[in-house]
Short mmCIF file of N, CA and C in Angstrom, two decimals:
data_model
loop_
_atom_site.label_atom_id
_atom_site.label_comp_id
_atom_site.label_asym_id
_atom_site.label_seq_id
_atom_site.Cartn_x
_atom_site.Cartn_y
_atom_site.Cartn_z
N MET A 22 103.13 114.24 120.62
CA MET A 22 104.78 114.36 120.38
C MET A 22 105.64 113.46 120.03
N ASN A 23 105.64 113.95 119.32
CA ASN A 23 106.22 112.91 118.29
C ASN A 23 107.82 111.88 118.71
N ILE A 24 107.99 111.07 118.45
CA ILE A 24 109.01 109.71 118.90
C ILE A 24 110.52 110.40 118.86
N ASN A 25 110.81 110.87 117.60
CA ASN A 25 111.95 112.11 117.54
C ASN A 25 112.42 112.47 118.59
N TYR A 26 111.16 113.63 119.22
CA TYR A 26 111.71 114.48 119.95
C TYR A 26 111.90 114.08 121.91
N PHE A 27 111.14 112.32 121.26
CA PHE A 27 111.36 111.94 122.71
C PHE A 27 112.63 111.07 122.93
N PHE A 28 113.30 110.87 121.95
CA PHE A 28 114.75 109.53 122.10
C PHE A 28 115.54 110.77 121.49
N LEU A 29 115.27 112.50 121.45
CA LEU A 29 116.37 113.26 121.15
C LEU A 29 116.34 113.60 123.09
N PHE A 30 115.05 113.70 123.15
CA PHE A 30 115.10 114.40 125.06
C PHE A 30 115.99 113.27 126.11
N ILE A 31 116.06 111.68 125.34
CA ILE A 31 117.00 111.24 126.25
C ILE A 31 118.16 111.31 125.99
N PHE A 32 118.10 111.30 124.87
CA PHE A 32 119.41 111.33 124.18
C PHE A 32 120.72 112.81 124.87
N SER A 33 119.81 113.71 125.33
CA SER A 33 120.52 114.61 125.97
C SER A 33 120.59 114.53 127.29
N CYS A 34 120.06 113.79 127.99
CA CYS A 34 119.60 113.56 129.13
C CYS A 34 121.04 112.94 129.42
N LEU A 35 121.36 111.90 128.71
CA LEU A 35 122.41 110.64 128.72
C LEU A 35 124.16 111.51 128.31
N VAL A 36 123.51 112.33 127.43
CA VAL A 36 125.66 113.26 127.24
C VAL A 36 125.19 113.97 128.42
N MET A 37 123.91 115.30 128.99
CA MET A 37 124.35 115.97 130.45
C MET A 37 125.01 114.92 131.53
N ILE A 38 124.68 113.90 131.55
CA ILE A 38 125.04 112.90 132.12
C ILE A 38 126.76 112.20 132.38
N LEU A 39 126.76 112.15 131.02
CA LEU A 39 127.92 111.83 131.01
C LEU A 39 129.14 112.98 131.32
N PHE A 40 129.00 113.86 130.52
CA PHE A 40 129.87 115.45 131.07
C PHE A 40 129.82 116.30 131.99
N LEU A 41 128.58 115.83 132.56
CA LEU A 41 128.64 117.17 133.97
C LEU A 41 128.66 115.89 135.46
N PHE A 42 128.38 114.66 135.05
CA PHE A 42 128.26 114.04 136.57
C PHE A 42 129.93 113.57 136.59
N LYS A 43 130.82 113.26 137.67
CA LYS A 43 132.07 113.07 137.95
C LYS A 43 131.80 111.52 138.28
N PRO A 44 132.35 110.54 138.25
CA PRO A 44 132.55 109.11 138.91
C PRO A 44 132.88 109.43 140.24
N LEU A 45 133.28 108.75 141.12
CA LEU A 45 133.79 109.19 142.70
C LEU A 45 135.30 108.69 142.52
N ASP A 46 135.57 108.75 143.53
CA ASP A 46 137.14 108.51 142.91
C ASP A 46 137.52 107.61 144.77
N ILE A 47 137.01 107.13 145.54
CA ILE A 47 136.66 106.13 145.73
C ILE A 47 138.58 105.41 146.06
N THR A 48 139.46 106.04 147.35
CA THR A 48 140.58 105.21 146.74
C THR A 48 140.70 103.67 148.59
N GLN A 49 141.21 102.67 148.52
CA GLN A 49 141.62 101.89 149.77
C GLN A 49 142.46 101.89 149.92
N GLN A 50 141.61 101.48 151.48
CA GLN A 50 142.95 102.11 152.66
C GLN A 50 143.53 100.72 153.03
N LYS A 51 144.92 100.67 153.15
CA LYS A 51 145.37 99.13 153.24
C LYS A 51 146.38 99.74 154.96
N PHE A 52 145.58 98.50 155.59
CA PHE A 52 146.07 98.33 156.72
C PHE A 52 147.21 97.49 157.10
N ASN A 53 148.30 97.98 157.36
CA ASN A 53 149.47 97.02 157.39
C ASN A 53 149.79 96.62 158.84
N ASP A 54 149.95 97.91 160.11
CA ASP A 54 150.13 97.49 160.56
C ASP A 54 148.60 97.93 161.65
N VAL A 55 148.14 96.94 162.10
CA VAL A 55 147.48 97.00 162.84
C VAL A 55 146.90 96.33 163.89
N PRO A 56 147.21 96.76 165.53
CA PRO A 56 147.58 96.32 166.39
C PRO A 56 146.69 95.10 166.63
N LEU A 57 147.08 94.26 167.18
CA LEU A 57 145.68 92.89 167.23
C LEU A 57 145.68 92.89 168.76
N PHE A 58 146.36 93.73 170.33
CA PHE A 58 145.58 94.06 171.17
C PHE A 58 146.15 95.03 172.10
N SER A 59 145.37 95.69 172.60
CA SER A 59 145.61 97.12 174.01
C SER A 59 145.49 96.21 175.23
N ILE A 60 146.58 96.10 176.11
CA ILE A 60 146.05 96.51 176.86
C ILE A 60 146.34 97.44 178.58
N SER A 61 145.59 97.17 178.88
CA SER A 61 146.75 97.96 180.61
C SER A 61 146.95 97.61 181.43
N TYR A 62 147.99 98.16 182.26
CA TYR A 62 148.62 97.29 183.21
C TYR A 62 149.36 96.01 183.03
N PHE A 63 150.10 96.65 182.07
CA PHE A 63 150.82 94.91 181.31
C PHE A 63 151.87 94.43 181.84
N ARG A 64 152.39 92.73 182.01
CA ARG A 64 153.41 92.75 182.29
C ARG A 64 153.67 90.60 181.89
N MET A 65 154.68 90.96 181.22
CA MET A 65 155.53 90.44 180.61
C MET A 65 156.39 89.45 181.39
N HIS A 66 156.70 87.71 180.94
CA HIS A 66 157.59 87.23 182.00
C HIS A 66 158.15 86.02 180.52
N GLU A 67 159.65 86.16 180.67
CA GLU A 67 160.12 85.41 179.99
C GLU A 67 160.89 83.91 180.83
N LEU A 68 160.83 82.94 180.44
CA LEU A 68 160.97 81.55 180.87
C LEU A 68 161.86 80.98 180.03
N ASN A 69 162.93 80.35 180.03
CA ASN A 69 163.90 78.92 180.18
C ASN A 69 163.61 78.00 181.01
N SER A 70 164.90 77.44 181.07
CA SER A 70 165.09 76.07 181.49
C SER A 70 166.10 76.60 183.24
N LYS A 71 166.23 77.71 182.54
CA LYS A 71 166.96 78.20 184.05
C LYS A 71 166.31 79.02 185.24
N GLY A 72 164.98 79.48 184.31
CA GLY A 72 163.84 79.95 185.29
C GLY A 72 163.66 81.38 184.12
N LEU A 73 163.12 83.17 185.39
CA LEU A 73 162.50 84.04 184.74
C LEU A 73 164.15 84.38 184.13
N ILE A 74 163.91 84.94 182.90
CA ILE A 74 164.93 85.23 182.18
C ILE A 74 164.65 87.13 181.70
N THR A 75 163.49 87.32 181.76
CA THR A 75 163.23 88.84 181.47
C THR A 75 161.72 88.97 181.72
N LEU A 76 161.55 90.06 182.33
CA LEU A 76 160.23 91.21 183.25
C LEU A 76 159.99 91.94 182.19
N MET A 77 159.24 92.62 181.78
CA MET A 77 158.62 93.54 181.02
C MET A 77 157.29 94.00 181.39
N ASN A 78 157.09 95.86 182.33
CA ASN A 78 155.80 95.99 182.14
C ASN A 78 155.76 97.14 182.65
N GLY A 79 154.11 97.25 182.13
CA GLY A 79 154.33 98.91 182.16
C GLY A 79 152.60 99.57 182.23
N ASP A 80 152.79 100.86 181.92
CA ASP A 80 150.89 101.11 182.60
C ASP A 80 149.84 100.10 181.17
N THR A 81 150.16 100.62 179.99
CA THR A 81 149.70 99.90 179.06
C THR A 81 150.52 99.65 178.04
N ALA A 82 149.86 98.35 176.80
CA ALA A 82 150.44 97.69 176.00
C ALA A 82 150.09 97.32 175.20
N THR A 83 150.47 97.71 173.53
CA THR A 83 149.72 97.52 172.71
C THR A 83 150.51 96.19 171.31
N LYS A 84 150.15 95.31 171.41
CA LYS A 84 150.81 94.37 170.52
C LYS A 84 150.04 94.02 169.13
N TYR A 85 151.41 94.73 168.42
CA TYR A 85 150.92 94.37 166.86
C TYR A 85 152.12 93.05 166.41
N LYS A 86 151.88 92.80 165.57
CA LYS A 86 152.56 91.34 164.59
C LYS A 86 154.22 91.25 164.99
N ASP A 87 154.78 92.00 164.82
CA ASP A 87 156.34 91.80 165.56
C ASP A 87 156.48 92.67 166.34
N ARG A 88 155.95 93.45 167.38
CA ARG A 88 156.50 93.98 168.11
C ARG A 88 155.56 94.89 169.12
N TYR A 89 156.10 95.23 170.24
CA TYR A 89 155.06 95.55 171.81
C TYR A 89 155.77 96.90 172.12
N THR A 90 154.33 98.12 172.02
CA THR A 90 154.83 99.69 172.51
C THR A 90 154.58 99.51 174.28
N VAL A 91 155.38 100.02 174.65
CA VAL A 91 154.93 100.31 176.00
C VAL A 91 155.02 100.94 176.46
N ASP A 92 153.81 101.90 176.99
CA ASP A 92 153.72 103.27 177.80
C ASP A 92 154.63 102.75 179.38
N LYS A 93 155.57 103.64 180.13
CA LYS A 93 155.79 103.92 181.11
C LYS A 93 156.63 102.37 181.16
N MET A 94 157.36 102.14 180.47
CA MET A 94 158.00 101.00 180.46
C MET A 94 159.21 100.67 181.51
N ASN A 95 159.13 99.39 181.87
CA ASN A 95 160.04 98.62 183.05
C ASN A 95 160.55 97.45 182.72
N TYR A 96 161.66 97.17 182.24
CA TYR A 96 162.55 96.20 181.35
C TYR A 96 163.74 95.52 181.88
N THR A 97 163.50 94.27 182.58
CA THR A 97 164.28 93.46 183.78
C THR A 97 165.16 92.89 182.80
N ASP A 98 166.14 92.66 182.39
CA ASP A 98 166.96 91.63 181.90
C ASP A 98 167.40 90.58 182.74
N LYS A 99 167.51 90.15 183.06
CA LYS A 99 168.28 88.98 183.85
C LYS A 99 168.48 87.70 183.44
N SER A 100 168.76 87.67 182.15
CA SER A 100 169.63 86.56 181.17
C SER A 100 171.16 86.27 181.64
N ARG A 101 172.16 87.21 182.03
CA ARG A 101 173.24 87.19 181.97
C ARG A 101 174.17 87.41 183.46
N LYS A 102 174.82 87.73 183.47
CA LYS A 102 175.62 87.82 184.81
C LYS A 102 175.44 88.98 185.87
N TYR A 103 174.82 89.93 185.35
CA TYR A 103 174.01 90.88 186.10
C TYR A 103 172.89 90.96 185.89
N LEU A 104 172.16 91.52 186.71
CA LEU A 104 170.48 91.59 186.20
C LEU A 104 170.63 93.23 186.05
N ALA A 105 170.06 93.83 184.70
CA ALA A 105 169.71 94.93 184.24
C ALA A 105 168.38 95.52 184.34
N ASN A 106 167.99 96.64 184.99
CA ASN A 106 167.04 96.79 184.65
C ASN A 106 166.98 98.37 183.98
N MET A 107 165.75 98.65 183.12
CA MET A 107 166.02 100.12 182.82
C MET A 107 164.42 100.23 182.75
N GLN A 108 164.20 101.63 182.87
CA GLN A 108 163.11 102.59 183.18
C GLN A 108 162.90 103.54 182.12
N SER A 109 161.35 103.52 181.57
CA SER A 109 161.96 104.74 180.83
C SER A 109 160.11 105.35 180.28
N ASN A 110 159.69 106.65 179.61
CA ASN A 110 158.26 107.05 179.41
C ASN A 110 157.84 105.93 178.66
N SER A 111 158.35 105.45 177.43
CA SER A 111 157.63 105.03 176.84
C SER A 111 159.11 104.11 175.75
N GLY A 112 158.15 102.20 175.23
CA GLY A 112 159.14 101.55 174.95
C GLY A 112 158.83 101.05 173.39
N ILE A 113 159.71 100.70 172.77
CA ILE A 113 159.77 99.47 171.80
C ILE A 113 160.01 98.06 171.93
N TYR A 114 159.26 97.07 172.16
CA TYR A 114 160.30 95.62 172.23
C TYR A 114 160.09 94.99 170.82
N LYS A 115 161.26 94.33 170.37
CA LYS A 115 161.11 93.96 169.08
C LYS A 115 162.26 92.62 168.50
N ASP A 116 161.90 91.69 168.31
CA ASP A 116 162.95 90.82 168.05
C ASP A 116 164.81 91.07 168.94
N ASP A 117 163.68 90.91 170.27
CA ASP A 117 165.01 90.75 171.48
C ASP A 117 166.25 91.83 171.56
N ILE A 118 165.26 93.16 170.65
CA ILE A 118 165.87 94.11 171.30
C ILE A 118 165.22 95.25 171.31
N VAL A 119 165.49 96.53 172.87
CA VAL A 119 164.33 97.10 173.29
C VAL A 119 165.13 98.41 172.84
N TYR A 120 163.53 99.42 172.37
CA TYR A 120 164.29 100.44 172.23
C TYR A 120 163.66 101.36 173.29
N LEU A 121 164.45 102.57 173.90
CA LEU A 121 163.69 103.23 175.17
C LEU A 121 163.98 104.94 174.52
N ASP A 122 162.87 105.58 175.25
CA ASP A 122 162.51 106.30 175.04
C ASP A 122 161.47 107.37 176.20
N GLY A 123 162.77 108.72 176.48
CA GLY A 123 162.44 109.34 177.52
C GLY A 123 162.26 108.87 178.74
N ASP A 124 163.05 109.68 179.64
CA ASP A 124 163.49 109.94 181.17
C ASP A 124 163.73 108.21 181.80
N ILE A 125 164.80 108.28 180.56
CA ILE A 125 165.72 106.52 180.87
C ILE A 125 166.41 106.69 181.86
N VAL A 126 166.64 105.19 182.98
CA VAL A 126 167.04 104.85 183.66
C VAL A 126 167.68 103.46 183.64
N TYR A 127 168.89 103.27 183.53
CA TYR A 127 169.49 102.12 183.45
C TYR A 127 169.89 101.70 184.76
N THR A 128 169.57 100.18 185.22
CA THR A 128 170.47 100.19 186.69
C THR A 128 170.42 98.73 186.58
N ARG A 129 172.24 98.43 187.16
CA ARG A 129 172.51 96.95 186.74
C ARG A 129 172.48 96.61 188.72
N GLU A 130 172.77 95.54 188.97
CA GLU A 130 172.48 95.15 190.06
C GLU A 130 174.02 95.51 191.17
N ASP A 131 175.07 96.13 190.35
CA ASP A 131 176.45 96.21 190.75
C ASP A 131 176.69 97.36 191.26
N GLY A 132 174.66 98.97 190.92
CA GLY A 132 175.41 99.92 191.73
C GLY A 132 175.78 100.03 190.39
N LEU A 133 176.12 100.00 189.02
CA LEU A 133 175.90 100.99 187.61
C LEU A 133 174.82 101.31 187.54
N THR A 134 174.60 102.72 186.68
CA THR A 134 173.52 103.16 186.18
C THR A 134 173.89 104.48 185.98
N PHE A 135 172.74 104.49 184.93
CA PHE A 135 173.32 105.99 183.76
C PHE A 135 171.83 106.19 183.32
N GLU A 136 171.51 107.83 183.00
CA GLU A 136 170.64 108.30 182.74
C GLU A 136 170.62 108.83 181.61
N THR A 137 169.65 108.82 180.68
CA THR A 137 169.41 109.43 179.54
C THR A 137 168.46 109.68 178.34
N GLN A 138 167.65 110.22 177.79
CA GLN A 138 166.53 110.47 176.64
C GLN A 138 166.37 109.33 176.12
N LYS A 139 167.21 108.64 174.84
CA LYS A 139 166.91 108.11 174.24
C LYS A 139 168.06 106.46 174.23
N ALA A 140 167.71 105.41 174.61
CA ALA A 140 168.83 104.32 174.04
C ALA A 140 167.62 103.23 173.96
N VAL A 141 169.04 102.35 172.89
CA VAL A 141 168.50 100.75 172.47
C VAL A 141 169.12 99.50 173.85
N TYR A 142 168.93 98.63 173.97
CA TYR A 142 169.14 97.87 174.52
C TYR A 142 168.75 95.70 173.72
N ASP A 143 170.53 96.40 173.18
CA ASP A 143 170.11 94.77 172.37
C ASP A 143 170.32 93.49 173.31
N LYS A 144 169.04 92.68 173.29
CA LYS A 144 169.47 91.85 174.63
C LYS A 144 170.29 90.31 174.10
N LYS A 145 170.76 90.38 172.34
CA LYS A 145 171.57 89.32 172.61
C LYS A 145 172.62 89.35 173.39
N THR A 146 173.41 90.49 172.65
CA THR A 146 174.82 90.99 172.78
C THR A 146 174.83 91.68 174.36
N THR A 147 173.76 92.48 174.97
CA THR A 147 173.42 92.95 176.45
C THR A 147 174.54 93.71 176.05
N ILE A 148 174.37 94.79 174.82
CA ILE A 148 174.93 96.46 174.72
C ILE A 148 173.45 97.10 174.76
N ALA A 149 174.04 98.52 175.61
CA ALA A 149 173.06 99.58 175.62
C ALA A 149 174.03 100.62 175.18
N THR A 150 173.03 101.41 174.27
CA THR A 150 173.94 102.13 173.12
C THR A 150 173.03 103.28 173.46
N THR A 151 173.30 104.76 174.01
CA THR A 151 172.81 106.24 173.26
C THR A 151 173.37 106.99 172.53
N GLU A 152 172.79 108.15 171.75
CA GLU A 152 173.05 108.83 170.23
C GLU A 152 173.36 110.03 171.66
N GLY A 153 172.56 110.45 172.70
CA GLY A 153 172.65 111.81 173.43
C GLY A 153 173.71 111.88 174.62
N ASP A 154 173.24 112.82 175.03
CA ASP A 154 174.15 113.14 176.65
C ASP A 154 173.41 112.18 177.50
N TYR A 155 174.42 111.39 178.39
CA TYR A 155 173.69 110.68 179.85
C TYR A 155 174.82 111.32 180.43
N VAL A 156 174.62 110.69 181.44
CA VAL A 156 175.18 110.26 182.34
C VAL A 156 175.38 108.87 183.93
N LEU A 157 176.37 108.94 183.83
CA LEU A 157 176.85 107.69 184.24
C LEU A 157 177.46 107.29 185.72
N TYR A 158 176.93 106.55 186.56
CA TYR A 158 177.72 106.93 188.16
C TYR A 158 177.04 105.47 188.87
N LYS A 159 178.32 105.57 189.65
CA LYS A 159 178.35 103.94 190.58
C LYS A 159 179.16 104.74 191.57
N GLY A 160 178.43 104.72 192.80
CA GLY A 160 178.90 105.12 194.13
C GLY A 160 178.73 106.10 193.34
N SER A 161 180.10 107.02 194.24
CA SER A 161 180.30 109.08 194.10
C SER A 161 181.09 108.96 192.98
N ASN A 162 181.19 107.97 192.17
CA ASN A 162 181.84 108.42 190.64
C ASN A 162 180.81 108.69 189.64
N MET A 163 181.24 109.23 188.80
CA MET A 163 180.59 109.84 187.83
C MET A 163 180.96 110.04 186.77
N VAL A 164 180.51 109.76 185.72
CA VAL A 164 180.77 110.18 183.87
C VAL A 164 179.80 111.05 183.12
N LYS A 165 180.34 111.81 182.92
CA LYS A 165 178.97 112.76 181.67
C LYS A 165 179.97 112.57 180.39
N GLY A 166 179.05 112.55 179.33
CA GLY A 166 179.03 112.27 177.84
C GLY A 166 178.52 112.27 177.16
N GLU A 167 178.58 111.85 175.36
CA GLU A 167 177.73 111.91 174.62
C GLU A 167 178.19 110.55 173.87
N GLU A 168 176.78 109.67 173.52
CA GLU A 168 176.82 108.40 172.71
C GLU A 168 177.76 107.20 173.30
N LEU A 169 177.25 106.98 175.01
CA LEU A 169 177.44 105.96 174.93
C LEU A 169 177.00 104.68 174.75
N LYS A 170 178.39 103.75 174.50
CA LYS A 170 177.92 102.26 174.40
C LYS A 170 178.46 101.61 175.33
N TYR A 171 178.10 100.88 176.23
CA TYR A 171 178.25 99.62 177.59
C TYR A 171 177.84 98.17 176.62
N ASN A 172 178.65 97.77 177.64
CA ASN A 172 178.53 96.03 177.43
C ASN A 172 178.31 95.81 178.36
N ASN A 173 177.34 95.24 179.08
CA ASN A 173 176.80 94.77 180.04
C ASN A 173 177.95 93.11 180.49
N SER A 174 177.64 92.73 179.45
CA SER A 174 178.48 91.49 179.91
C SER A 174 180.35 91.49 179.91
N LEU A 175 180.60 92.58 178.93
CA LEU A 175 182.43 92.12 179.06
C LEU A 175 182.68 93.52 179.78
N GLU A 176 181.25 94.50 180.62
CA GLU A 176 182.43 95.73 181.17
C GLU A 176 183.03 96.90 180.87
N ILE A 177 181.94 96.92 179.34
CA ILE A 177 183.35 97.45 178.46
C ILE A 177 182.83 98.93 178.39
N VAL A 178 182.62 100.06 178.60
CA VAL A 178 182.24 101.74 178.47
C VAL A 178 182.67 102.29 177.20
N LYS A 179 182.50 102.90 176.01
CA LYS A 179 182.58 103.50 175.19
C LYS A 179 181.57 104.71 174.87
N SER A 180 182.28 105.71 174.68
CA SER A 180 181.71 107.22 174.61
C SER A 180 182.44 108.44 174.10
N LYS A 181 181.99 109.73 173.74
CA LYS A 181 182.81 110.45 173.35
C LYS A 181 182.21 111.59 173.80
N ASN A 182 183.65 112.84 174.14
CA ASN A 182 183.42 113.96 174.81
C ASN A 182 183.32 113.55 176.55
N VAL A 183 183.55 113.51 177.28
CA VAL A 183 183.83 112.84 178.15
C VAL A 183 184.36 113.14 178.86
N VAL A 184 183.81 113.81 180.37
CA VAL A 184 183.73 114.51 181.81
C VAL A 184 183.39 113.37 182.87
N VAL A 185 185.05 113.28 183.52
CA VAL A 185 185.11 112.10 184.58
C VAL A 185 185.00 113.01 186.27
N LYS A 186 184.57 112.33 186.91
CA LYS A 186 184.33 112.90 188.09
C LYS A 186 184.80 111.56 189.53
N TYR A 187 186.33 111.31 189.35
CA TYR A 187 186.60 109.30 190.39
C TYR A 187 186.88 109.49 191.65
N GLN A 188 186.68 109.71 192.12
CA GLN A 188 186.93 109.48 193.67
C GLN A 188 188.34 108.10 194.11
N LEU A 189 189.34 108.54 194.28
CA LEU A 189 190.75 107.18 194.45
C LEU A 189 190.65 107.02 195.50
N GLU A 190 190.38 105.21 195.51
CA GLU A 190 190.63 104.83 196.65
C GLU A 190 192.27 104.60 197.76
N GLU A 191 192.49 104.65 198.76
CA GLU A 191 193.25 104.11 199.47
C GLU A 191 193.93 102.75 200.22
N ARG A 192 194.66 102.90 199.31
CA ARG A 192 195.23 101.36 200.31
C ARG A 192 196.01 101.52 201.37
N SER A 193 195.12 99.94 202.03
CA SER A 193 195.51 99.91 203.60
C SER A 193 196.61 99.36 203.39
N ARG A 194 197.48 99.70 204.49
CA ARG A 194 198.93 98.83 204.50
C ARG A 194 198.80 97.56 204.94
#
């Protein structure tokens, strides 16, 4: 065998490799939002010099770098005049704001309660807001409407498309 045929064979093999084989297109994934840990039967206590100000618990919780996600969330805020409790199917706690989703029941210790499907509670301002339909009641008084904005500290309620059922109280003389 001639040496020229050998080099011609090697050259043709290299040309075939060059044109027939494609390099692998490997993409790298970036995981920016990786959970730090996940636990069952979650309970978080927040304390200050006055005592317990926040209690949050749930069936399962996942802690990320900047937030908690909780299933079957039960959040209690005792930082203001009235104790406020919120329960929902799921929730996110991030930067002193609680995002609630699914079958939400907001209850205040004086008997005021509202129910909705999505709500946001800002712990710093004690304002609870909903964008959908809600039902608010206290005793036998009931309010139905849309887009509730409730300030727990100032006891101010703002809403749209409101229907109210109110029981007047008689004064005794």
